[in-house]
Coordinates of C-alpha atoms and ligand atoms in Angstrom, one line a residue:
M1 CA 26.3 208.4 19.2
K2 CA 23.4 211.2 18.9
I3 CA 22.7 212.5 22.8
P4 CA 19.3 213.4 22.3
F5 CA 18.7 217.4 23.3
I6 CA 22.7 218.1 22.8
H7 CA 21.8 220.4 19.6
N8 CA 19.6 222.4 22.3
S9 CA 21.2 225.8 22.9
L10 CA 18.0 226.5 26.3
V11 CA 19.3 222.7 27.3
I12 CA 22.6 222.9 27.6
F13 CA 21.9 226.5 29.8
M14 CA 19.4 224.9 31.7
A15 CA 22.2 221.7 32.3
I16 CA 25.1 224.1 32.7
G17 CA 22.6 226.6 35.3
L18 CA 22.0 223.5 37.2
I19 CA 25.2 221.6 37.6
V20 CA 26.4 225.6 38.8
V21 CA 23.7 225.6 41.3
L22 CA 23.7 222.9 41.9
T23 CA 27.8 222.4 43.2
V24 CA 27.3 226.1 45.1
A25 CA 24.8 224.4 46.8
L26 CA 26.9 221.6 47.7
G27 CA 30.2 223.3 48.8
Y28 CA 27.4 225.4 51.2
I29 CA 26.1 222.1 52.6
T30 CA 29.6 221.0 53.1
Y31 CA 31.0 224.1 54.5
H32 CA 28.9 224.2 57.0
Y33 CA 28.5 220.1 58.0
T34 CA 32.6 221.0 58.3
V35 CA 32.2 223.7 60.4
G36 CA 29.5 222.1 62.4
R37 CA 31.9 218.8 62.3
E38 CA 34.6 221.1 64.2
N39 CA 32.4 222.6 66.8
L40 CA 31.1 219.5 67.9
A41 CA 34.8 217.8 68.3
E42 CA 35.5 221.4 70.3
T43 CA 32.8 220.6 72.3
S44 CA 33.1 216.9 73.3
L45 CA 36.9 219.2 73.9
V46 CA 35.2 222.3 76.1
Q47 CA 33.2 218.8 78.1
S48 CA 35.3 216.7 78.9
N49 CA 37.5 219.1 80.4
I50 CA 34.6 220.8 82.2
K51 CA 33.8 216.9 83.6
L52 CA 38.0 216.9 84.3
A53 CA 37.8 220.4 86.6
E54 CA 34.2 218.6 88.0
N55 CA 37.1 215.5 89.6
Y56 CA 39.3 217.3 90.5
V57 CA 37.0 219.6 92.4
D58 CA 34.6 216.1 93.9
R59 CA 37.7 215.2 95.0
I60 CA 39.4 218.2 96.9
E61 CA 36.0 217.9 99.1
Q62 CA 36.0 215.0 99.6
R63 CA 39.5 215.4 100.9
I64 CA 38.4 217.5 103.0
V65 CA 35.3 215.2 103.4
D66 CA 37.7 212.6 104.8
N67 CA 39.9 214.9 107.0
D68 CA 36.2 216.3 109.2
L69 CA 35.1 212.0 109.7
I70 CA 38.4 212.1 111.4
L71 CA 38.5 215.4 113.2
S72 CA 35.1 214.3 114.4
G73 CA 36.0 211.4 115.4
M74 CA 39.1 212.3 117.9
V75 CA 36.5 214.6 120.2
N76 CA 33.9 213.2 122.7
V77 CA 32.5 216.5 123.9
D78 CA 31.6 214.8 127.5
D79 CA 35.2 214.0 128.3
R80 CA 35.6 217.4 129.3
P81 CA 38.6 217.5 131.3
K82 CA 40.2 215.2 128.4
W83 CA 39.3 219.1 125.8
P84 CA 43.1 220.4 125.9
D85 CA 44.8 216.9 125.2
M86 CA 42.4 216.3 122.3
A87 CA 42.8 220.4 121.7
A88 CA 46.6 219.5 121.1
A89 CA 46.4 216.2 119.6
I90 CA 44.8 217.2 116.5
K91 CA 46.6 220.7 116.4
N92 CA 49.5 218.2 115.6
A93 CA 47.9 215.8 113.4
D94 CA 48.1 217.0 109.8
L95 CA 44.5 217.6 109.8
N96 CA 45.2 221.0 109.1
V97 CA 43.5 223.0 111.8
D98 CA 45.3 225.6 113.4
Q99 CA 42.4 225.8 116.6
V100 CA 40.0 224.2 117.8
Y101 CA 37.2 225.7 120.6
F102 CA 34.3 223.8 121.9
L103 CA 31.7 226.2 123.1
R104 CA 28.0 226.0 123.5
P105 CA 26.0 228.0 120.6
D106 CA 24.0 230.5 123.0
S107 CA 27.6 231.9 124.7
N108 CA 29.3 234.7 123.4
Y109 CA 33.0 233.0 125.4
P110 CA 34.4 229.1 124.7
L111 CA 34.1 226.6 127.1
Y112 CA 37.9 225.8 125.9
P113 CA 39.8 227.6 125.8
P114 CA 39.1 228.9 128.2
Y115 CA 38.1 233.0 127.7
S116 CA 41.6 234.6 128.9
H117 CA 43.9 237.6 128.0
E118 CA 46.2 235.4 125.5
I119 CA 43.1 234.9 123.4
R120 CA 41.6 237.7 123.3
N121 CA 42.4 238.6 120.4
Q122 CA 42.4 235.5 118.7
W123 CA 38.6 235.0 120.0
G124 CA 37.1 238.3 118.3
A125 CA 39.1 237.3 114.7
F126 CA 37.5 234.9 115.6
R127 CA 34.3 235.3 116.2
S128 CA 34.9 238.7 114.1
S129 CA 33.4 236.3 111.5
F130 CA 31.8 232.6 113.5
D131 CA 28.8 234.3 113.9
P132 CA 26.6 230.7 115.5
K133 CA 23.3 232.7 115.4
E134 CA 23.6 233.7 112.1
L135 CA 25.0 230.1 111.3
G136 CA 21.1 229.0 113.1
V137 CA 23.3 227.0 114.7
N138 CA 20.7 225.7 117.0
N139 CA 18.6 224.3 114.1
L140 CA 21.5 222.3 113.1
S141 CA 21.8 218.3 112.9
L142 CA 23.7 216.6 115.3
N143 CA 27.2 215.6 115.0
Q144 CA 27.1 216.1 111.4
P145 CA 30.4 218.1 109.9
H146 CA 29.7 222.1 108.1
H147 CA 31.5 224.3 106.7
L148 CA 32.3 228.2 107.2
H149 CA 34.1 230.2 104.2
K150 CA 34.3 233.6 104.3
E151 CA 37.0 236.8 103.1
R152 CA 38.4 238.3 105.6
P153 CA 39.9 242.1 104.4
N154 CA 43.3 240.8 104.1
N155 CA 42.8 236.6 104.0
Y156 CA 40.6 233.1 104.2
F157 CA 38.6 231.7 107.2
F158 CA 37.2 228.5 106.9
A159 CA 36.0 226.3 109.6
T160 CA 35.1 223.4 110.0
F161 CA 32.0 222.3 112.8
I162 CA 30.6 220.6 114.6
L163 CA 27.2 220.4 117.1
K164 CA 27.6 217.5 119.5
E165 CA 25.5 216.7 122.2
T166 CA 26.4 215.2 126.0
R167 CA 25.2 212.3 127.4
K168 CA 23.6 214.7 130.1
G169 CA 21.9 216.6 126.9
D170 CA 24.2 220.3 126.4
R171 CA 24.7 220.9 123.0
I172 CA 28.6 221.5 122.6
L173 CA 29.8 223.4 119.3
I174 CA 33.1 222.0 118.1
C175 CA 34.8 224.8 115.8
F176 CA 37.6 223.9 113.5
Q177 CA 39.4 227.1 112.5
M178 CA 41.2 225.6 109.3
N179 CA 45.1 227.1 108.6
F180 CA 45.7 228.4 105.3
D181 CA 48.5 227.5 104.0
K182 CA 47.9 224.0 105.0
I183 CA 44.6 224.2 102.4
S184 CA 47.3 225.4 99.9
A185 CA 48.7 223.0 100.1
L186 CA 45.9 220.2 100.0
L187 CA 45.0 222.3 96.8
D188 CA 48.9 221.8 95.6
K189 CA 48.7 217.7 96.7
N190 CA 45.5 217.8 94.3
L191 CA 45.8 219.6 91.7
R192 CA 49.9 218.7 91.0
D193 CA 48.9 216.4 88.3
L194 CA 46.9 218.5 86.1
H195 CA 49.4 220.9 85.6
D196 CA 51.0 218.8 83.3
R197 CA 47.8 219.5 80.8
F198 CA 46.5 222.8 82.1
D199 CA 47.9 226.0 83.7
V200 CA 45.3 225.3 86.8
S201 CA 44.4 228.4 90.0
V202 CA 41.6 228.1 91.8
V203 CA 40.5 232.0 93.0
D204 CA 37.3 233.7 95.2
Y205 CA 34.9 235.7 93.6
E206 CA 36.9 239.1 93.1
N207 CA 38.6 236.3 90.6
N208 CA 41.8 236.8 92.5
V209 CA 43.8 234.4 92.6
V210 CA 44.4 231.9 95.6
Y211 CA 46.1 229.5 93.9
G212 CA 48.7 229.2 91.4
K213 CA 48.8 231.7 88.6
P214 CA 46.4 233.8 86.3
I215 CA 45.3 232.3 83.2
S216 CA 43.5 233.5 80.4
R217 CA 39.6 233.7 80.5
S218 CA 39.5 234.4 76.6
T219 CA 39.1 231.4 74.7
K220 CA 36.3 228.8 75.0
Y221 CA 38.6 226.6 76.2
F222 CA 38.4 228.1 79.2
H223 CA 36.2 226.5 82.0
E224 CA 36.0 227.7 86.0
T225 CA 33.7 225.2 88.2
R226 CA 33.3 226.5 92.8
F227 CA 33.2 224.3 95.2
P228 CA 30.7 223.1 96.3
N229 CA 30.1 222.4 100.2
T230 CA 33.6 222.7 101.6
L231 CA 36.1 225.9 100.4
Y232 CA 32.9 228.0 97.9
K233 CA 34.1 230.9 98.4
W234 CA 37.0 229.8 95.5
F235 CA 36.8 228.1 92.1
L236 CA 38.5 226.3 90.5
Q237 CA 40.1 227.5 87.3
I238 CA 41.6 225.4 84.1
V239 CA 42.7 226.3 80.6
P240 CA 44.6 223.7 78.4
R241 CA 48.5 224.4 78.1
N242 CA 47.8 224.2 75.1
Y243 CA 44.5 226.4 73.8
T244 CA 46.5 228.8 71.5
E245 CA 47.7 225.7 69.3
L246 CA 44.5 224.0 69.4
E247 CA 42.7 227.6 68.6
L248 CA 44.5 227.7 65.6
G249 CA 44.6 223.5 64.9
V250 CA 41.0 224.4 64.3
Q251 CA 41.0 227.6 62.0
N252 CA 43.8 225.5 60.1
Q253 CA 41.4 222.8 59.8
L254 CA 37.9 225.4 58.6
R255 CA 41.3 227.0 56.2
Y256 CA 41.5 224.1 55.0
N257 CA 38.6 222.3 54.1
L258 CA 37.7 226.1 52.3
Y259 CA 40.5 225.7 50.4
F260 CA 39.1 222.2 49.3
I261 CA 35.1 223.0 49.2
I262 CA 36.5 226.3 46.5
L263 CA 39.4 223.8 44.9
S264 CA 36.6 222.2 44.0
M265 CA 34.2 223.8 43.1
S266 CA 36.9 225.6 40.9
L267 CA 37.8 222.3 39.6
I268 CA 34.2 222.1 38.7
F269 CA 33.3 224.9 37.0
I270 CA 36.6 225.1 35.0
S271 CA 35.5 221.7 33.9
L272 CA 31.4 224.1 32.5
A273 CA 33.9 226.4 31.0
I274 CA 36.1 224.1 28.9
I275 CA 32.5 221.9 28.0
Y276 CA 30.9 225.1 27.2
I277 CA 33.3 225.9 25.1
A278 CA 33.9 222.9 23.2
W279 CA 30.7 221.7 22.8
Q280 CA 30.4 225.6 21.6
R281 CA 32.8 225.0 18.8
D282 CA 31.5 221.9 18.0
R283 CA 28.3 224.1 17.0
Q284 CA 30.2 227.1 15.0
L285 CA 31.6 223.8 13.0
R286 CA 27.7 221.9 12.5
Q287 CA 27.0 225.6 11.0
L288 CA 30.3 225.8 8.8
K289 CA 29.6 222.8 7.0
E290 CA 26.5 223.7 6.5
D291 CA 27.0 226.8 5.2
F292 CA 29.7 225.0 2.9
I293 CA 27.4 222.4 1.4
G294 CA 25.0 225.2 0.0
N295 CA 28.6 227.2 -0.7
V296 CA 29.3 224.4 -3.2
S297 CA 26.6 223.5 -4.4
H298 CA 25.8 227.2 -5.8
E299 CA 29.8 227.7 -6.4
L300 CA 28.7 224.4 -8.9
K301 CA 25.9 226.3 -10.1
T302 CA 26.5 228.7 -12.0
P303 CA 29.2 226.8 -14.3
L304 CA 27.3 224.3 -14.8
S305 CA 24.0 226.0 -15.4
L306 CA 25.8 228.7 -18.1
I307 CA 27.8 225.8 -19.5
S308 CA 24.8 224.5 -20.3
M309 CA 23.6 228.2 -21.7
F310 CA 26.4 228.1 -23.5
S311 CA 26.2 224.2 -25.1
E312 CA 22.3 224.7 -25.3
I313 CA 22.8 227.5 -27.9
L314 CA 25.0 226.9 -29.3
A315 CA 23.8 223.2 -30.3
T316 CA 20.4 224.8 -32.0
G317 CA 22.5 226.1 -35.1
R318 CA 21.1 229.4 -35.2
I319 CA 24.3 231.3 -34.0
Q320 CA 26.2 232.0 -37.5
E321 CA 28.0 234.9 -36.4
D322 CA 32.2 233.5 -35.8
S323 CA 33.1 235.8 -32.9
K324 CA 30.7 235.0 -31.0
K325 CA 30.6 230.9 -31.5
Q326 CA 33.9 231.5 -30.5
D327 CA 32.5 234.0 -26.9
Y328 CA 30.6 231.5 -26.0
Y329 CA 33.1 227.9 -26.5
R330 CA 35.8 230.5 -24.5
I331 CA 32.7 230.5 -21.9
I332 CA 32.4 227.5 -21.7
H333 CA 36.3 226.9 -21.4
S334 CA 36.8 229.4 -18.5
E335 CA 33.4 228.2 -16.9
S336 CA 34.7 224.2 -17.3
D337 CA 38.1 226.0 -16.2
R338 CA 36.4 227.2 -12.4
M339 CA 34.3 224.2 -12.4
S340 CA 37.4 221.3 -12.7
R341 CA 39.4 224.0 -10.4
L342 CA 36.8 223.9 -7.7
I343 CA 36.7 220.4 -7.7
L344 CA 40.0 219.8 -7.4
N345 CA 39.9 221.8 -4.8
L346 CA 37.2 219.6 -2.9
L347 CA 39.4 217.2 -3.4
D348 CA 42.3 218.0 -1.8
F349 CA 40.6 219.3 0.6
A350 CA 38.9 215.5 1.2
N351 CA 42.6 214.2 1.5
L352 CA 42.8 217.1 4.0
G353 CA 39.9 216.0 5.9
R354 CA 41.1 212.2 6.0
G355 CA 44.9 212.9 6.3
A356 CA 45.7 211.0 2.7
D357 CA 48.4 213.5 0.7
S358 CA 48.1 212.2 -2.5
R359 CA 51.7 214.4 -3.4
H360 CA 53.6 214.4 -6.3
F361 CA 57.6 215.8 -5.4
E362 CA 59.5 216.6 -9.0
K363 CA 62.0 219.0 -9.7
T364 CA 60.0 222.2 -10.5
N365 CA 61.2 225.4 -10.9
I366 CA 58.7 227.3 -9.1
A367 CA 58.6 230.6 -11.5
Q368 CA 58.7 229.1 -14.7
L369 CA 55.8 227.4 -12.7
V370 CA 54.0 230.1 -12.2
A371 CA 54.7 231.8 -15.4
K372 CA 53.0 230.2 -17.2
A373 CA 49.8 228.9 -14.5
L374 CA 49.5 232.9 -15.7
E375 CA 49.2 232.3 -19.3
A376 CA 45.8 231.3 -19.6
Y377 CA 44.1 232.1 -16.2
R378 CA 45.5 236.2 -17.3
H379 CA 43.4 236.8 -20.4
E380 CA 40.8 235.4 -18.3
I381 CA 40.7 238.2 -15.2
Q382 CA 42.4 240.9 -18.3
K383 CA 38.8 240.6 -20.0
E384 CA 37.1 241.1 -16.1
G385 CA 39.5 244.8 -16.7
F386 CA 42.0 243.7 -13.7
Q387 CA 45.5 244.7 -14.9
V388 CA 47.7 242.2 -13.3
N389 CA 51.3 242.8 -13.1
V390 CA 54.0 240.3 -13.1
Q391 CA 56.7 240.4 -12.1
I392 CA 59.0 237.0 -12.0
N393 CA 63.1 236.6 -10.9
P394 CA 64.6 234.3 -13.5
D395 CA 67.2 233.5 -10.7
V396 CA 65.2 231.2 -8.7
P397 CA 66.8 228.0 -9.0
D398 CA 65.4 224.5 -9.0
S399 CA 63.4 222.3 -6.0
F400 CA 61.5 219.4 -5.7
A401 CA 58.2 220.4 -5.5
D402 CA 54.8 219.3 -6.1
P403 CA 54.0 221.0 -9.2
N404 CA 50.2 221.0 -9.4
A405 CA 49.8 221.5 -5.5
I406 CA 51.5 225.0 -6.1
T407 CA 49.1 225.6 -9.0
M408 CA 46.1 225.9 -7.3
A409 CA 47.9 227.3 -4.2
L410 CA 48.3 230.6 -6.6
F411 CA 44.9 229.4 -8.1
N412 CA 43.5 230.1 -4.5
L413 CA 45.1 233.5 -4.2
L414 CA 44.7 234.6 -7.8
D415 CA 41.0 233.6 -7.1
N416 CA 40.4 235.4 -4.0
S417 CA 41.8 238.5 -5.0
V418 CA 39.3 238.8 -7.7
K419 CA 36.7 237.6 -5.2
Y420 CA 37.3 240.8 -2.7
S421 CA 38.3 243.5 -5.4
A422 CA 35.7 246.3 -5.3
D423 CA 36.7 249.2 -7.9
Q424 CA 40.7 248.9 -7.5
K425 CA 41.2 246.4 -10.4
R426 CA 45.4 245.5 -10.1
I427 CA 46.7 242.3 -9.2
D428 CA 51.0 242.1 -9.2
V429 CA 52.6 238.4 -8.9
R430 CA 55.4 238.6 -8.0
V431 CA 58.0 235.4 -7.8
D432 CA 61.3 236.1 -6.1
R433 CA 64.3 234.1 -4.1
N434 CA 64.1 235.3 -0.3
N435 CA 67.2 233.5 1.1
G436 CA 66.5 229.8 1.3
F437 CA 62.9 230.4 0.3
V438 CA 61.1 231.5 -3.0
D439 CA 58.2 233.5 -2.3
L440 CA 55.3 233.5 -4.2
T441 CA 53.6 237.0 -3.7
V442 CA 50.0 238.0 -4.7
V443 CA 48.7 241.6 -4.2
D444 CA 45.6 242.8 -4.8
Q445 CA 44.0 246.1 -3.8
G446 CA 41.4 245.2 -2.2
I447 CA 39.2 244.4 0.7
G448 CA 41.0 244.2 2.5
I449 CA 41.1 241.5 5.9
P450 CA 39.7 243.7 9.3
P451 CA 42.1 242.2 12.0
A452 CA 40.6 240.6 14.4
E453 CA 39.8 238.4 11.0
Q454 CA 43.4 237.7 10.2
H455 CA 44.5 235.1 12.6
R456 CA 41.2 232.7 11.1
I457 CA 40.6 233.2 7.9
F458 CA 42.8 229.5 7.1
D459 CA 40.7 228.2 9.2
K460 CA 38.8 225.5 7.5
F461 CA 35.2 226.2 6.5
Y462 CA 35.9 229.6 7.4
R463 CA 34.3 232.9 5.7
G464 CA 35.7 236.2 6.5
R465 CA 31.6 238.9 7.7
E466 CA 32.5 241.2 4.1
A467 CA 32.5 238.2 2.3
S468 CA 28.9 237.1 3.8
V469 CA 27.9 240.6 3.6
R470 CA 28.3 240.8 -0.1
R471 CA 27.1 237.4 -0.9
V472 CA 31.0 237.1 -2.6
R473 CA 30.6 233.6 -4.3
G474 CA 33.0 230.8 -2.1
S475 CA 33.7 227.9 0.7
G476 CA 36.4 228.6 3.3
I477 CA 38.4 226.0 1.7
G478 CA 40.7 227.9 -0.6
L479 CA 42.9 229.3 2.3
A480 CA 43.1 226.3 4.0
I481 CA 44.0 224.1 1.4
T482 CA 46.6 227.0 0.3
K483 CA 48.1 226.4 3.5
H484 CA 48.3 222.8 4.2
V485 CA 49.9 223.0 0.7
A486 CA 53.3 225.2 2.2
E487 CA 53.4 223.2 5.7
M488 CA 53.2 219.8 3.3
H489 CA 56.3 221.9 1.7
G490 CA 58.0 223.2 5.3
G491 CA 56.5 226.3 4.0
E492 CA 53.9 228.7 5.7
V493 CA 51.8 231.0 3.9
L494 CA 51.8 235.0 5.4
V495 CA 49.5 237.7 5.1
Q496 CA 49.4 241.8 6.1
S497 CA 46.3 243.2 5.2
Q498 CA 44.5 246.8 6.2
P499 CA 40.7 246.6 5.2
G500 CA 39.9 249.0 2.1
K501 CA 42.6 249.4 0.8
G502 CA 44.4 245.7 -0.1
S503 CA 45.9 242.6 1.3
T504 CA 49.3 241.0 0.5
F505 CA 49.6 236.8 -0.2
T506 CA 53.3 234.8 0.4
L507 CA 53.6 231.5 -0.2
R508 CA 56.9 230.3 1.1
I509 CA 57.7 227.4 -0.1
P510 CA 61.9 225.8 0.9
I511 CA 64.8 225.6 -2.3
R512 CA 65.3 222.3 -1.7
E513 CA 67.6 221.0 -3.5
A514 CA 66.6 217.2 -3.5
L515 CA 63.9 215.0 -2.1
E516 CA 65.1 214.1 1.8
D517 CA 66.9 217.9 1.8
P518 CA 67.3 218.7 5.0
K519 CA 65.1 221.8 5.4
S520 CA 61.7 219.2 4.9
Ligands
LIG1 P1 36.1 231.5 0.5 O1 35.7 230.6 -0.8 O2 35.5 232.7 1.3 O3 37.3 232.7 -0.5 P2 38.8 231.0 1.3 O4 40.0 229.8 2.4 O5 39.7 231.1 0.3 O6 37.5 231.3 1.3 O7 39.2 232.5 2.5 C1 38.9 232.8 3.7 C2 38.6 234.1 4.0 O8 39.7 235.2 3.1 C3 37.4 234.4 2.7 O9 36.3 234.3 3.1 C4 37.6 236.1 3.1 O10 36.3 236.8 3.7 C5 39.4 235.7 3.5 N1 39.9 237.0 2.3 C6 41.2 235.2 1.6 N2 41.3 236.5 0.6 C7 41.4 237.4 0.6 C8 41.4 238.5 0.4 N3 42.0 238.7 -1.0 N4 40.3 240.1 0.4 C9 40.1 239.9 1.4 N5 39.9 239.1 2.1 C10 40.9 237.2 2.3

């Protein structure tokens, strides 16, 4: 299938860039969405705590108002002789009252209890907190309970007062001074069930604790609500007992979400990198294949034109000298040899690509095989000015091998030594036994191979930089085939090379006495 634009680098780079930008944007949006969601959850929890605190404050206020109504109902201003009884009954009832005063709004002394030496201090303390003028008592609505809540140097003052009118039209102010301990008990009774889940405290304006224990204000889960009408100098404060866990939970959730986003983004980037590398490889391979076709055509063209030229000259019959004719025949022969080697290489390479193997293993003496193959080739390259030294160990034993494949590998190595030699035209060929292997070594004093290229030279189609720069003929498949030949015998090809000094290639073939030798 052909994917449009896939060969266009700009499109690929733009697509990758776009994916990177979109991924980052998506990650950013997702993170902010998560933060928003966590904030929302937090806010709704805080809101529900606020609601809860307000409910409790309302409930306590309601208790006090209910208490006020009872108190109001227990007082009859017209029945003055019964005031002491009424006061005693109120103080004895469980209505939080310490003292009851009946007074005229504009008088400095109470009507009841009658001002006396005994009540002097008590009345003085009461009046220092309760000043009818300051409270604008004359303007109060009749029969409505009102409240006075004050801080005193060592304690708190809390009173309910009601303005009533007698049948005769006299206005009487009744004040109920409340007992602090009883108010505390009222708070405790009504707030007790909150303690299961919350730290609870009631504080005054200076944050002095009136009820409960001091609690932390440093969390967003802290909330305080003022008592609006009755105990209006005080605040109810609550904070969930597990607020550190809640905060940690939110932080962890955010952290996990962040990790998850980073992980997903990393996966996308890694996938992109893999796609990019695969695309680069594919591009390189395509380039190599294109070069390969050009190189092969060129390699075939050169010997073909030489053969055609010399055979044409011979065909005209104009050449008389035998020695010259011999030279031309030799050239035709060696060029056709070169062509057939190249074609064999190509066929072999095609088989290699298809995974097909047309090998014929037989009992082979690699030493003799190499000696024979070198006979003709040696003279050929000696004519090109090469000195060829051959060292063959005659004790190399027979082994099961494919003679044609070994010869092809040898020719590839020799051909390379010739191609990649400069002024130092010397080639050493050695065949020796090395433990359970036969080592076929070809050494040249040529241009050598840079270390960075040494692991790539066995790749299909790969040609070294110098090969291209010096325009050395070749197609980049010789060593790939040589490596394949070594591997199909269960062996390997080793290279040692230094740029400018030469290269040593060793084809290492295991000695196998039978086809199913365990070494295979
Ligand atoms: P090529 O057709 O290019 O010679 P090969 O597969 O035979 O292909 O070799 C791959 C590359 O290895 C060559 O292009 C060359 O750069 C390098 N090479 C192979 N043999 C030698 C050698 N004897 N000396 C220097 N470089 C060599």
